[in-house]
Coordinates of C-alpha atoms and ligand atoms in Angstrom, one line a residue:
M572 CA 0.3 -0.3 0.0
T573 CA 1.4 2.8 -1.6
Y574 CA 0.5 6.5 -0.2
D575 CA -0.1 8.7 -2.2
P576 CA 1.5 12.4 -1.6
N577 CA -1.5 14.2 -4.3
N578 CA -4.3 12.9 -2.1
V579 CA -6.7 16.0 -1.3
F580 CA -5.7 15.6 2.4
A581 CA -1.7 16.3 1.9
K582 CA -2.5 19.2 -0.3
I583 CA -4.7 20.3 2.8
L584 CA -1.8 19.7 4.8
R585 CA 0.2 21.2 2.8
G586 CA -1.3 24.0 2.7
E587 CA -2.7 23.4 -0.8
I588 CA -6.0 24.3 -0.8
P589 CA -8.0 25.6 1.6
C590 CA -10.3 23.5 4.9
K591 CA -12.6 24.6 7.5
K592 CA -9.8 24.0 10.8
V593 CA -10.8 23.2 13.7
Y594 CA -8.0 22.7 15.7
E595 CA -4.2 22.0 15.5
D596 CA -1.6 20.2 17.3
D597 CA 1.7 18.6 16.1
Y598 CA 0.0 15.6 15.6
A599 CA -2.8 16.6 14.5
L600 CA -5.4 18.3 11.9
A601 CA -8.7 18.6 12.4
F602 CA -11.4 20.0 9.8
H603 CA -15.2 20.4 8.3
D604 CA -15.7 17.6 5.7
I605 CA -17.6 18.8 3.4
N606 CA -20.5 17.7 2.7
P607 CA -20.8 16.8 5.7
Q608 CA -23.2 13.9 6.7
A609 CA -24.4 15.3 10.4
P610 CA -24.8 18.5 12.5
V611 CA -21.4 18.0 13.5
H612 CA -18.6 16.4 11.1
V613 CA -15.5 17.0 11.5
L614 CA -12.6 15.1 9.8
V615 CA -9.0 14.8 12.2
I616 CA -6.1 13.7 10.4
P617 CA -2.1 13.1 11.3
K618 CA 1.1 14.7 10.2
G619 CA 2.0 11.9 8.9
E620 CA 1.9 9.5 5.6
Y621 CA -0.6 7.0 6.6
V622 CA -3.2 5.3 4.0
N623 CA -5.7 4.2 6.8
M624 CA -5.7 2.5 10.1
D625 CA -4.0 -0.3 9.2
D626 CA -1.0 1.8 7.6
F627 CA -0.7 4.2 10.3
T628 CA -1.1 1.2 14.2
A629 CA 1.6 -0.9 11.9
H630 CA 4.5 2.0 11.1
A631 CA 3.4 5.4 12.9
P632 CA 5.9 6.0 15.4
A633 CA 4.7 5.4 19.3
D634 CA 4.2 8.8 19.7
L635 CA 2.8 9.5 16.6
I636 CA -0.2 7.1 17.0
T637 CA -0.6 8.8 20.8
G638 CA -1.4 12.4 20.3
F639 CA -3.3 11.6 17.1
F640 CA -6.2 9.7 19.4
R641 CA -5.8 12.5 22.2
A642 CA -6.8 15.4 19.3
V643 CA -9.5 13.2 18.8
G644 CA -10.2 13.5 22.1
E645 CA -9.6 16.8 22.8
V646 CA -11.3 18.1 19.0
A647 CA -15.0 16.4 20.4
R648 CA -14.1 18.2 24.0
Q649 CA -14.1 21.0 22.0
L650 CA -16.9 20.6 20.3
E651 CA -18.6 19.9 24.0
L652 CA -19.3 16.6 21.6
V653 CA -18.7 14.5 25.1
E654 CA -22.3 15.3 26.9
P655 CA -24.8 14.0 24.3
G656 CA -22.4 11.8 22.7
Y657 CA -21.1 11.3 19.3
R658 CA -19.9 8.2 16.8
I659 CA -16.7 8.3 15.5
L660 CA -15.8 6.9 11.8
A661 CA -12.8 5.6 10.2
N662 CA -12.5 4.1 7.1
A663 CA -10.1 1.5 5.7
G664 CA -10.2 0.1 2.5
S665 CA -13.0 -1.3 -0.4
H666 CA -15.1 -2.3 1.7
A667 CA -15.1 0.1 3.6
G668 CA -15.7 3.0 1.1
Q669 CA -12.3 4.3 1.8
E670 CA -12.5 7.2 -0.6
V671 CA -9.1 9.9 0.4
P672 CA -6.4 7.4 0.9
H673 CA -4.7 10.0 3.7
L674 CA -5.9 7.9 7.8
H675 CA -9.1 10.0 8.7
I676 CA -10.8 9.6 11.8
H677 CA -15.0 11.4 11.2
I678 CA -16.3 12.4 13.6
F679 CA -20.1 12.6 14.1
G680 CA -22.9 14.6 16.0
G681 CA -24.9 16.9 16.9
R682 CA -28.5 14.3 16.6
P683 CA -29.6 11.4 17.4
L684 CA -26.8 9.6 15.0
G685 CA -29.6 6.1 14.3
P686 CA -28.0 3.0 14.3
M687 CA -24.1 2.1 13.9
L688 CA -24.5 1.2 9.9
S689 CA -26.6 2.2 7.7
R690 CA -27.5 -1.5 6.0
Ligands
LIG2004 P1 -14.0 8.4 3.1 O1 -15.1 7.9 2.7 O2 -12.6 8.5 2.3 O3 -14.1 8.3 4.8 O4 -14.6 10.0 3.8 C1 -13.6 10.7 2.7 C2 -14.2 12.0 3.6 O5 -13.3 13.0 3.0 C3 -15.3 12.6 2.8 O6 -16.6 12.6 3.8 C4 -16.4 13.9 2.0 O7 -16.5 14.7 2.0 C5 -15.2 14.2 2.6 N1 -13.8 15.1 1.3 C6 -13.8 15.2 0.6 N2 -12.9 15.3 -0.7 C7 -13.0 17.2 1.3 C8 -11.7 18.2 1.0 O8 -11.2 18.6 -0.6 N3 -12.2 19.2 1.5 C9 -12.9 17.9 2.3 N4 -13.4 19.7 4.1 N5 -13.5 17.1 2.8 C10 -13.3 16.7 1.6

């Protein structure tokens, strides 16, 4: 699995295309999804070249893994989603319908989210 440095989230990380940023630290960048599926729909991406969860958990250094997941929790807190709750999701590979080949965790919230899978 080879990382494509021209994927859209790599371009966002490099500042080549804009995003509606909600959070940034040394390990992660979070921004609003361009096509929101819930009242709150934010994407959190690691600052590193990892295709998906498989690549990230197999190859990323421990400080990046820790920092990235801390950032996901921090974003949810800053968006005031802890109460009444939120959902995180990461698509990996074709069965999951992953579109962008840079690891991203979706954070959904702002309304009751219904069943875990649509079908
Ligand atoms: P995936 O299906 O790979 O898990 O999700 C990719 C997500 O990226 C989709 O929800 C899609 O709306 C979002 N997306 C695709 N291109 C862009 C973009 O240029 N900017 C932002 N903010 N989101 C994008």
